[in-house]
PDB file of C-alpha atoms and ligand atoms in Angstrom:
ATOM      1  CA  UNK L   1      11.046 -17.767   1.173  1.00 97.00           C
ATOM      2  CA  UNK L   2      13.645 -15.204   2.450  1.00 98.00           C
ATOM      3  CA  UNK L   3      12.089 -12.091   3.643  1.00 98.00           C
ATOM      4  CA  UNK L   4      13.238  -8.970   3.849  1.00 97.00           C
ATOM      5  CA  UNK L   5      12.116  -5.760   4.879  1.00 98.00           C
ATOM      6  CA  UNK L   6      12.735  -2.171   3.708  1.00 97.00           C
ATOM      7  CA  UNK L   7      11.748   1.308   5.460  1.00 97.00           C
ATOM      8  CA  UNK L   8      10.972   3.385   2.694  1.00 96.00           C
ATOM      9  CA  UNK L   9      11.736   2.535  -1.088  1.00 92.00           C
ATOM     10  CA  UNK L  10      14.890   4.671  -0.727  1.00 91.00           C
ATOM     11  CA  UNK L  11      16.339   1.463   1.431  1.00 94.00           C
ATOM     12  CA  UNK L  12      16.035  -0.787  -1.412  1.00 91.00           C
ATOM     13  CA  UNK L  13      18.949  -2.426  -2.820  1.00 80.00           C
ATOM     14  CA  UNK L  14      20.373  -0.797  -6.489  1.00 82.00           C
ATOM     15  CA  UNK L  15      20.525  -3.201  -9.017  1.00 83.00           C
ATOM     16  CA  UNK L  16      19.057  -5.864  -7.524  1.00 86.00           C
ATOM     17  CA  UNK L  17      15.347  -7.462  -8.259  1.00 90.00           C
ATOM     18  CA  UNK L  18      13.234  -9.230  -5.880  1.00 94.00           C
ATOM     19  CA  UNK L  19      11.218 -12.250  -6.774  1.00 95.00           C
ATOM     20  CA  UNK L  20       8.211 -10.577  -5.185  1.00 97.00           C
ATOM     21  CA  UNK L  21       7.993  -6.999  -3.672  1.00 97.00           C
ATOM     22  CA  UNK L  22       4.758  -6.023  -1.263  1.00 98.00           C
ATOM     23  CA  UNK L  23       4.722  -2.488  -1.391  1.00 98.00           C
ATOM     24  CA  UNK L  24       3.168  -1.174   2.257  1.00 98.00           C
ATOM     25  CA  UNK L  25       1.407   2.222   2.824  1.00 98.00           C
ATOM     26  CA  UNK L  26      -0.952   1.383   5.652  1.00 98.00           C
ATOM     27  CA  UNK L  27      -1.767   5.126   6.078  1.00 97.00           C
ATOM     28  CA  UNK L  28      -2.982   5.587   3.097  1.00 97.00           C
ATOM     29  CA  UNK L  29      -2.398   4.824  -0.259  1.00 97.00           C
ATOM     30  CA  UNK L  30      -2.502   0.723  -0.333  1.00 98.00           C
ATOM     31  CA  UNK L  31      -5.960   0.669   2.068  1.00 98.00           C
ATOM     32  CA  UNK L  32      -7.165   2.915  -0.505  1.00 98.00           C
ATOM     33  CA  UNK L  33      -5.977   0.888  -3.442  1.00 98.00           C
ATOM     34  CA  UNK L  34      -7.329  -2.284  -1.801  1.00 98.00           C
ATOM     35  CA  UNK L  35     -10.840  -0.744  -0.925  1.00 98.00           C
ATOM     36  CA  UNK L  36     -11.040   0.819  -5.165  1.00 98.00           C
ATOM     37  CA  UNK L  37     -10.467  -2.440  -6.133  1.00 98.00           C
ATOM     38  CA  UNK L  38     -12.529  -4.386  -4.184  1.00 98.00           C
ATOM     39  CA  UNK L  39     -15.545  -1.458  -4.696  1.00 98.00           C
ATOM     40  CA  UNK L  40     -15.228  -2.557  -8.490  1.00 98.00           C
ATOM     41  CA  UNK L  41     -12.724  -0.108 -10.048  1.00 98.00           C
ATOM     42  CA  UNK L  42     -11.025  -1.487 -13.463  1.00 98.00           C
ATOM     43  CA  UNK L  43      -7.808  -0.577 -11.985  1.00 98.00           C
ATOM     44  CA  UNK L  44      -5.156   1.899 -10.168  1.00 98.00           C
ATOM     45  CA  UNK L  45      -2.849   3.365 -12.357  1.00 98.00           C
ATOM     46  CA  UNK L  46       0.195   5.002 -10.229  1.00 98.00           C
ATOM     47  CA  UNK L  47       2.458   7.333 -10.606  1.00 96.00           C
ATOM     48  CA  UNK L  48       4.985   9.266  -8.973  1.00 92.00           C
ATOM     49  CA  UNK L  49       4.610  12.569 -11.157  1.00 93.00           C
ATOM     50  CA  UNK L  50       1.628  13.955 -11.461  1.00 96.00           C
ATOM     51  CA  UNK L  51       1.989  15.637 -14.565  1.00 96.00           C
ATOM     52  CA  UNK L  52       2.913  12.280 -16.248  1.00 97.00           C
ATOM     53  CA  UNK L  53      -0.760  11.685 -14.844  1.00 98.00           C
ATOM     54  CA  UNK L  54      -2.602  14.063 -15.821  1.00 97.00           C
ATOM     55  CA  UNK L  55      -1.000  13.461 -19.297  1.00 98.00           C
ATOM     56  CA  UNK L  56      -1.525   9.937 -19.176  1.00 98.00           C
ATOM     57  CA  UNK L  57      -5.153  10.179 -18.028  1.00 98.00           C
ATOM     58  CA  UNK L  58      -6.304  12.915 -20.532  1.00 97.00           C
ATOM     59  CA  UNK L  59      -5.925  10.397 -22.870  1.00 98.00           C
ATOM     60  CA  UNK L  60      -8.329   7.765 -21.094  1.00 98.00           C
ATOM     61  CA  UNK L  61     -11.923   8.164 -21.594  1.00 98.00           C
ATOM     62  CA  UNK L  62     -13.591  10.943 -19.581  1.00 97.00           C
ATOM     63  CA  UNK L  63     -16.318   8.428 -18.504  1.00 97.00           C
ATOM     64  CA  UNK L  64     -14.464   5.948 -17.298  1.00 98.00           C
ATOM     65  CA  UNK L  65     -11.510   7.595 -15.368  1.00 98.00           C
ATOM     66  CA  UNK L  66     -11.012   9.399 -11.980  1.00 98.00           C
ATOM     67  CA  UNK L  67      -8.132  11.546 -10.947  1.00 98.00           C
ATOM     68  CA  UNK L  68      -7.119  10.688  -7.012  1.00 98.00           C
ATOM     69  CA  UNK L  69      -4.585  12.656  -5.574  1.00 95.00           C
ATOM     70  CA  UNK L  70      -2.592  13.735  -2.444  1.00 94.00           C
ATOM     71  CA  UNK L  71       0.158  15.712  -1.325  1.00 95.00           C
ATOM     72  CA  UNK L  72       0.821  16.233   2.077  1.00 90.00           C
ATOM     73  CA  UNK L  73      -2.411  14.886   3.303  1.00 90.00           C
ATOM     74  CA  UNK L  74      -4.497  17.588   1.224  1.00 92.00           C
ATOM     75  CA  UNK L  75      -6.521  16.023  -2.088  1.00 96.00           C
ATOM     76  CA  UNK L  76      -4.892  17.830  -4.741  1.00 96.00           C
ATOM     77  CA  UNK L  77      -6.827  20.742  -6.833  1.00 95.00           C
ATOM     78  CA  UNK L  78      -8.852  20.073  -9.698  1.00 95.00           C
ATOM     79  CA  UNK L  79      -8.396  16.331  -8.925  1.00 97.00           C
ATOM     80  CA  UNK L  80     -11.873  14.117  -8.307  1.00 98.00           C
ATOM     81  CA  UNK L  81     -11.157  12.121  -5.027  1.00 97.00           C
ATOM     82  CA  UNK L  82      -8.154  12.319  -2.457  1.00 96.00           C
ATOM     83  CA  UNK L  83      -6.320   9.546  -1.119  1.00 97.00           C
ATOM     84  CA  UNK L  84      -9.063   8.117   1.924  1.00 97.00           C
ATOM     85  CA  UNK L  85     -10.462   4.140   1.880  1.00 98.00           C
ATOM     86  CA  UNK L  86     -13.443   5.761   2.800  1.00 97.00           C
ATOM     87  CA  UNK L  87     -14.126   7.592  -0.764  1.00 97.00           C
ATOM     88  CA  UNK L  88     -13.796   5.261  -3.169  1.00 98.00           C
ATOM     89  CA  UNK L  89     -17.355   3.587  -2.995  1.00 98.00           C
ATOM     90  CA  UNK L  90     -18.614   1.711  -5.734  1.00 98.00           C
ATOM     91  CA  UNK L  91     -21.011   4.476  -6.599  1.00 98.00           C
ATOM     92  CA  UNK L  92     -18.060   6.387  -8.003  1.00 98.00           C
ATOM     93  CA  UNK L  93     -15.334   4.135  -8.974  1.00 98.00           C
ATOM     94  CA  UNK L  94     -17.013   0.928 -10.331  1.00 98.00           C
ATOM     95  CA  UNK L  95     -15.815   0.023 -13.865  1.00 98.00           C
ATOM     96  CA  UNK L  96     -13.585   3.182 -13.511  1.00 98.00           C
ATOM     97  CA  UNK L  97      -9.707   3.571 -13.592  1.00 98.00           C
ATOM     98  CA  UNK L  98      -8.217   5.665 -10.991  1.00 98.00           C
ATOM     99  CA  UNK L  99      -5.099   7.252 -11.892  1.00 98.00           C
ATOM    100  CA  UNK L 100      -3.587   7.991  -8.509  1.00 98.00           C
ATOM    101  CA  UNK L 101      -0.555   9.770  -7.360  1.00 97.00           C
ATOM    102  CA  UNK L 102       0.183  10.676  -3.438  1.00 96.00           C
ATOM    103  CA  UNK L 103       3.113  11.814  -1.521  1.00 94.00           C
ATOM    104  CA  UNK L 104       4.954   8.598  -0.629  1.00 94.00           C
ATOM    105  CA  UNK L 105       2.832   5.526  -1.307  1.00 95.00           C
ATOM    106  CA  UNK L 106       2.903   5.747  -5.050  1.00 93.00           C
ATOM    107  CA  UNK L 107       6.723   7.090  -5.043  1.00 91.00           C
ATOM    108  CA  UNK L 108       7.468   3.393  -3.496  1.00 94.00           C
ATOM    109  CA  UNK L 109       5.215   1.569  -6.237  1.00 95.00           C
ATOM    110  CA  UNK L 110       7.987   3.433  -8.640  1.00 93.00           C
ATOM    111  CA  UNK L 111      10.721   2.494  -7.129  1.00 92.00           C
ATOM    112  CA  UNK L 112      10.109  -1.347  -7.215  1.00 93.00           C
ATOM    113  CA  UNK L 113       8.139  -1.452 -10.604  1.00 94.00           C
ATOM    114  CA  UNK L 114      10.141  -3.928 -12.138  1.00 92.00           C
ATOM    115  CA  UNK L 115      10.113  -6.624  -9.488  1.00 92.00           C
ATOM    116  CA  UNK L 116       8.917  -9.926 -11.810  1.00 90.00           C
ATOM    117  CA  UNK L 117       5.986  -9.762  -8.948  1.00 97.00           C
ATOM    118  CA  UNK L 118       4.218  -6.693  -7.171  1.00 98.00           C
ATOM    119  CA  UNK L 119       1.498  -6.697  -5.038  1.00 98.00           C
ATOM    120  CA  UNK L 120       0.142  -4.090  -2.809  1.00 98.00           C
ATOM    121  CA  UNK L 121      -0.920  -4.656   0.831  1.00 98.00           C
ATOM    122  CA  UNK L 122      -2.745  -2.896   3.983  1.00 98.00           C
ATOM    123  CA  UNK L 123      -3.991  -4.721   7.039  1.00 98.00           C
ATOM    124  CA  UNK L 124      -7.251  -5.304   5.540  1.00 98.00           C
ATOM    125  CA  UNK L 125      -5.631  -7.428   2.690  1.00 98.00           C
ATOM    126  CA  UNK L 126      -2.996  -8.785   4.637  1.00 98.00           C
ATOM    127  CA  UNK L 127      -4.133 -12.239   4.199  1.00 98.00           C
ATOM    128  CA  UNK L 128      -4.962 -12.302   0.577  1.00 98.00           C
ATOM    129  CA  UNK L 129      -1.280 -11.314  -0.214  1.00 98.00           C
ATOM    130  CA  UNK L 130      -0.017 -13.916   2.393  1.00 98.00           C
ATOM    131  CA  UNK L 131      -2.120 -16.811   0.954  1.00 98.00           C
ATOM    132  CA  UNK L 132      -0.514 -15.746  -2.497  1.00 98.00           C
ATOM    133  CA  UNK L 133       3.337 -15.303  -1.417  1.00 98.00           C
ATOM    134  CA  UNK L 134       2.189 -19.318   0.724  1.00 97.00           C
ATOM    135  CA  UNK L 135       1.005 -20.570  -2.394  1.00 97.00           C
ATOM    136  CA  UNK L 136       3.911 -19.696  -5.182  1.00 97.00           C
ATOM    137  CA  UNK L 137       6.732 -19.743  -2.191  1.00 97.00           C
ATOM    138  CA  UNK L 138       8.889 -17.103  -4.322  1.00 97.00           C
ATOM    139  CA  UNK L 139      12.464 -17.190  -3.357  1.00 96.00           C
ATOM    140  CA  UNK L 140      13.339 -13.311  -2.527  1.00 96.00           C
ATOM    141  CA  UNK L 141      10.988 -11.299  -1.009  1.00 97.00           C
ATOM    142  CA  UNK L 142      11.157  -7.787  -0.404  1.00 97.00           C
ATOM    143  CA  UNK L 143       8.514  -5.972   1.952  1.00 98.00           C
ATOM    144  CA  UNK L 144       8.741  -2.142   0.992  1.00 98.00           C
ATOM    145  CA  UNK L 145       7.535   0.280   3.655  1.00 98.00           C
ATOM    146  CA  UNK L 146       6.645   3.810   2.098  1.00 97.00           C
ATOM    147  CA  UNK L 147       7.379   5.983   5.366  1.00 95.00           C
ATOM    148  CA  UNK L 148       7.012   9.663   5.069  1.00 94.00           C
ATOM    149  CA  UNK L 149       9.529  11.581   2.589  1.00 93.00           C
ATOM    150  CA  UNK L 150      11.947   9.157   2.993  1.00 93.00           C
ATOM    151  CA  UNK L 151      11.890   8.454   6.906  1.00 95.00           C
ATOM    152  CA  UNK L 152      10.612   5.429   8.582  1.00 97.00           C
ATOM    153  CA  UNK L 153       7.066   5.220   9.402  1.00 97.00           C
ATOM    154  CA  UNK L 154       5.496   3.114  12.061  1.00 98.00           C
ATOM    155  CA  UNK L 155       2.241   2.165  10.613  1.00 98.00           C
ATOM    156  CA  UNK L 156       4.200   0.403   7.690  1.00 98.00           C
ATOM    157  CA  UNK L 157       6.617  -1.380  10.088  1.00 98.00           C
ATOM    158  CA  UNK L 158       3.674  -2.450  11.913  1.00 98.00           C
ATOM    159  CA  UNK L 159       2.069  -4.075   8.806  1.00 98.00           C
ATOM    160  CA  UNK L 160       5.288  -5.625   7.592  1.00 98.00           C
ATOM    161  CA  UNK L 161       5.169  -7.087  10.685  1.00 98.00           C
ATOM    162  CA  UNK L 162       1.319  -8.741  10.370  1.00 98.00           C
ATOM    163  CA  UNK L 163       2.610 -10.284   7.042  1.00 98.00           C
ATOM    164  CA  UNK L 164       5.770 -11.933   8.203  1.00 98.00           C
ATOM    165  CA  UNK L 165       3.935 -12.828  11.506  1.00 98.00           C
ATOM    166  CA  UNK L 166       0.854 -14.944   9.421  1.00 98.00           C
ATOM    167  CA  UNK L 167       3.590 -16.404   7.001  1.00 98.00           C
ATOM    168  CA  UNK L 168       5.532 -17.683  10.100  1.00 97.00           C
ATOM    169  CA  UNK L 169       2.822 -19.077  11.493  1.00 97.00           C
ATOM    170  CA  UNK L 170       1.766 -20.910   8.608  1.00 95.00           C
ATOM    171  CA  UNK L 171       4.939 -21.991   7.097  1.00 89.00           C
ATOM    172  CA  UNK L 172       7.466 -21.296   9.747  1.00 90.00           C
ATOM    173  CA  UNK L 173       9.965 -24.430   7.723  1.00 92.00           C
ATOM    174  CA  UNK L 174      10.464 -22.226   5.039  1.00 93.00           C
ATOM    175  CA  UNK L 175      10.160 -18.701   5.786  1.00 97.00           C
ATOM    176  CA  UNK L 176      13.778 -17.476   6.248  1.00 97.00           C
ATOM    177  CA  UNK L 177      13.398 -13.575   7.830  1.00 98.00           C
ATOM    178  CA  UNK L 178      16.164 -12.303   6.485  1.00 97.00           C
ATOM    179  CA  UNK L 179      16.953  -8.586   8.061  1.00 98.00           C
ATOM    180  CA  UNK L 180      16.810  -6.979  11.803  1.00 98.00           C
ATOM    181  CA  UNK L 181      14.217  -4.330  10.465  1.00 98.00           C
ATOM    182  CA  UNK L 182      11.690  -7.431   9.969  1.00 98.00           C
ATOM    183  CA  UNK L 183      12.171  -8.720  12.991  1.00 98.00           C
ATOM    184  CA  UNK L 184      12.035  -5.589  14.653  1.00 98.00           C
ATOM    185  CA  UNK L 185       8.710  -5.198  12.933  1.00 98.00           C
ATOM    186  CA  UNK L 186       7.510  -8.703  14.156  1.00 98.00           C
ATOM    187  CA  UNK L 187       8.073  -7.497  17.804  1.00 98.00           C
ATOM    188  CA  UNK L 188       5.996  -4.146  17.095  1.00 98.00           C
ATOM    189  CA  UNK L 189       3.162  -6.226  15.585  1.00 98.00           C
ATOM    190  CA  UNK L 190       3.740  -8.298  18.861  1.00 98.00           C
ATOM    191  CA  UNK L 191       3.267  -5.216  20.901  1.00 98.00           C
ATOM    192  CA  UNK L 192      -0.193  -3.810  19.232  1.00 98.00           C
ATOM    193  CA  UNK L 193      -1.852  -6.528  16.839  1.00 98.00           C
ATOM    194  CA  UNK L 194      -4.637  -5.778  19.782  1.00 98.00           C
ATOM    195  CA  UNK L 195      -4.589  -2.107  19.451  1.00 98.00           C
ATOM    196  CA  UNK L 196      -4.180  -1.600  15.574  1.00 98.00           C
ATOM    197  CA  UNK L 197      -6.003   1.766  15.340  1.00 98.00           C
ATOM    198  CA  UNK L 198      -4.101   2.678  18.608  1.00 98.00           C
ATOM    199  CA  UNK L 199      -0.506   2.622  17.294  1.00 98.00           C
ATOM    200  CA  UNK L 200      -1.845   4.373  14.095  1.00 98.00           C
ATOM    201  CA  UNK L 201      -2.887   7.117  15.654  1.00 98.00           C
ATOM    202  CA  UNK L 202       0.069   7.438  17.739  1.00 98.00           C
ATOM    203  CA  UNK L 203       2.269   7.456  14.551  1.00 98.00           C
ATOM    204  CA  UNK L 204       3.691  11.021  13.392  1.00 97.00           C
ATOM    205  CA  UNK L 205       1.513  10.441  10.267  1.00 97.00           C
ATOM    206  CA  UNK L 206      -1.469   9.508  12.118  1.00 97.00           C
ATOM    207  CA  UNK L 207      -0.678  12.808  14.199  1.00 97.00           C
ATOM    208  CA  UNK L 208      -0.362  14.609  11.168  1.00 96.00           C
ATOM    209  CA  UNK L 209      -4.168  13.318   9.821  1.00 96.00           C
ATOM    210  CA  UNK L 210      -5.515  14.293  12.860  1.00 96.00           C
ATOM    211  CA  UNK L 211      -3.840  17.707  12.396  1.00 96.00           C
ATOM    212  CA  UNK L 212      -5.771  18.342   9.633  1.00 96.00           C
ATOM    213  CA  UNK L 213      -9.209  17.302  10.510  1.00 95.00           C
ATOM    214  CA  UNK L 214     -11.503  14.463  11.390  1.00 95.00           C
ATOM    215  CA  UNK L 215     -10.577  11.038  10.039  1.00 97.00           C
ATOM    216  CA  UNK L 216     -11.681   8.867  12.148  1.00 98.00           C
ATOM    217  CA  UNK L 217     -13.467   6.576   9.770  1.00 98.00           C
ATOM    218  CA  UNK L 218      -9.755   6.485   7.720  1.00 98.00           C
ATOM    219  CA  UNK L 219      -8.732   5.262  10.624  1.00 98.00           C
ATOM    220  CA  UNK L 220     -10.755   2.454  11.264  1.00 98.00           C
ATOM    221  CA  UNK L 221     -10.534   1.768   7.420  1.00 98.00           C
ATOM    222  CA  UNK L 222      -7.048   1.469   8.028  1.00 98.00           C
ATOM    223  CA  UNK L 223      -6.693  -0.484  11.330  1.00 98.00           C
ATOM    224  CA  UNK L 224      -8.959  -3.498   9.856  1.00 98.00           C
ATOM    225  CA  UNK L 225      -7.348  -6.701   9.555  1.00 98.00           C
ATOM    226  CA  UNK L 226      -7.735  -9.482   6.675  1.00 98.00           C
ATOM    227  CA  UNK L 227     -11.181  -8.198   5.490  1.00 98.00           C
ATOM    228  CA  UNK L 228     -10.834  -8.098   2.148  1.00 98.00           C
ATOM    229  CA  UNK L 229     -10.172 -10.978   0.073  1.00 98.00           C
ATOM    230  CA  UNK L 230      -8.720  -8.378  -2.945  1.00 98.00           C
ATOM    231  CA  UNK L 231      -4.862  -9.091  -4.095  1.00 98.00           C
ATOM    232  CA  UNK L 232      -3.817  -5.914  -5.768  1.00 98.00           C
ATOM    233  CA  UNK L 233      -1.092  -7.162  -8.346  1.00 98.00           C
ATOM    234  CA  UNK L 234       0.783  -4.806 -11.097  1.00 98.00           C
ATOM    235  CA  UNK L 235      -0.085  -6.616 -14.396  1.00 95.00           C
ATOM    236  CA  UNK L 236       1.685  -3.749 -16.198  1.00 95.00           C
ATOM    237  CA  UNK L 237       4.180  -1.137 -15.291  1.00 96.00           C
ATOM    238  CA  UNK L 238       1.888   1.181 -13.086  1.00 96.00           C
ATOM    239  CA  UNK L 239      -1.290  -0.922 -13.485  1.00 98.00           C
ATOM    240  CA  UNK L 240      -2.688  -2.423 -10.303  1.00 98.00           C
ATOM    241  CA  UNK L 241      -5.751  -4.822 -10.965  1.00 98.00           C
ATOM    242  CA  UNK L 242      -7.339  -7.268  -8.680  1.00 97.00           C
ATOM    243  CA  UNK L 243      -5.357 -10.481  -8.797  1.00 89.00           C
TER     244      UNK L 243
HETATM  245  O1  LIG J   1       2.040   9.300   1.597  1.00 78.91           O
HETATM  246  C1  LIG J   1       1.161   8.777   0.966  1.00 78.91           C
HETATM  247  O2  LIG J   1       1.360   8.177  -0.070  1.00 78.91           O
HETATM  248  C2  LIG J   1      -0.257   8.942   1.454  1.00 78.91           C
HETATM  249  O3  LIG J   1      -0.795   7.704   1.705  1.00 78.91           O
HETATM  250  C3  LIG J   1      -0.363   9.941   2.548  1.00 78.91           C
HETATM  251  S1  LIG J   1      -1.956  10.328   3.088  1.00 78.91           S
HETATM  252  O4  LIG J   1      -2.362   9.376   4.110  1.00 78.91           O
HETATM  253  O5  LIG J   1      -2.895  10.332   2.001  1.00 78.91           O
HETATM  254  O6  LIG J   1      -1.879  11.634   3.707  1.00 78.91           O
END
């Protein structure tokens, strides 16, 4: 398995397609996707546009659908929920779809749509994507930070770096890491695996949460590690479903 890592989605390569793409957006669009899944929502639908969205979703059953969205932090108007782990309880989002668009998470999910596999992880599904990638051993790789409008983020990096560190120690023969962002990400993991929430917080976009209010339970959402035993894998263009 030769992994490589990617910033934001920007970084990826033109033309080429991975054998299996993580998409990363520890802060806070792939907690939140985990957590909705693994609270019993049908699926995630992403997009990058929300008034493809709000098209799309107009068309699904009122009963059965929630709008989530986020731009800059902020849920957006007239939508039901905005992008937070900590709102998507069963209560509301069992048997639902949530058709989801935020600010740089689901832009990434676009970006690498057509890789032949794509699964979403946080640190509280790091291991169920980890015991997936161990058990089909795809050739190419890519881990796909989201950042923040286009510029590195550390929360992401630090998470690419929990992923390659477990597959390492697990199958260190045949994991090849394959670029100097991974293994710079391997040495921040290094640095605060023990202090998770910590380097969150420190973050720009962890600075910019705290900006705008209390989130301290998103953050220790966020900062929990292999919890959740959901694999959130795109079984059509857009479509994230427990795997
Ligand atoms: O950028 C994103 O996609 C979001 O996860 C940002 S926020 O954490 O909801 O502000």
């Amino acid at each position: 398995m030769k992994l490589s890592y990617f910033h934001v989605a920007g970084d990826v390569l033109d033309g080429l397609i991975p054998d299996a793409a993580v998409v990363i957006d520890v802060l806070r669009a792939t907690t939140t996707i985990a957590w909705a899944l693994n609270n019993g929502a049908e699926a995630v639908q992403t997009f990058a546009d929300i008034d493809e969205l709000k098209e799309r979703a107009f068309q699904w059953p009122e009963s059965a659908r929630l709008l989530l969205g986020e731009r800059g932090g902020k849920r957006l108007e007239g939508f039901d929920l905005g992008n937070s782990p900590v709102a998507v309880v069963p209560e509301l989002v069992t048997g639902k779809r949530l058709f989801m668009s935020t600010t740089n998470g689901t832009r990434s999910l676009h970006r690498v749509r057509n890789a032949s596999c794509l699964y979403t992880m946080a640190l509280p599904n790091r291991m169920a994507v980890a015991k997936k990638l161990l058990c089909d051993q795809p050739e190419n790789i890519w881990i796909v930070g989201s950042g923040w409008e286009g510029s590195y983020s550390l929360e992401d990096s630090l998470a690419a770096g929990a992923l390659a560190s477990v597959l390492l120690d697990n199958d260190e023969d045949t994991v090849h890491i394959a670029n100097d962002e991974l293994i710079s990400a391997l040495a921040l993991w290094d640095k605060w695996k023990g202090d998770r929430e910590g380097c969150l917080r420190k973050a720009s976009h962890g600075q910019r949460l705290v900006g705008l209010g209390n989130h301290d339970d998103d953050f220790r959402f966020c900062s929990e590690l292999d919890i959740l035993e959901i694999l959130p894998c795109q079984e059509e263009i857009g479509v994230l479903r427990a795997g």
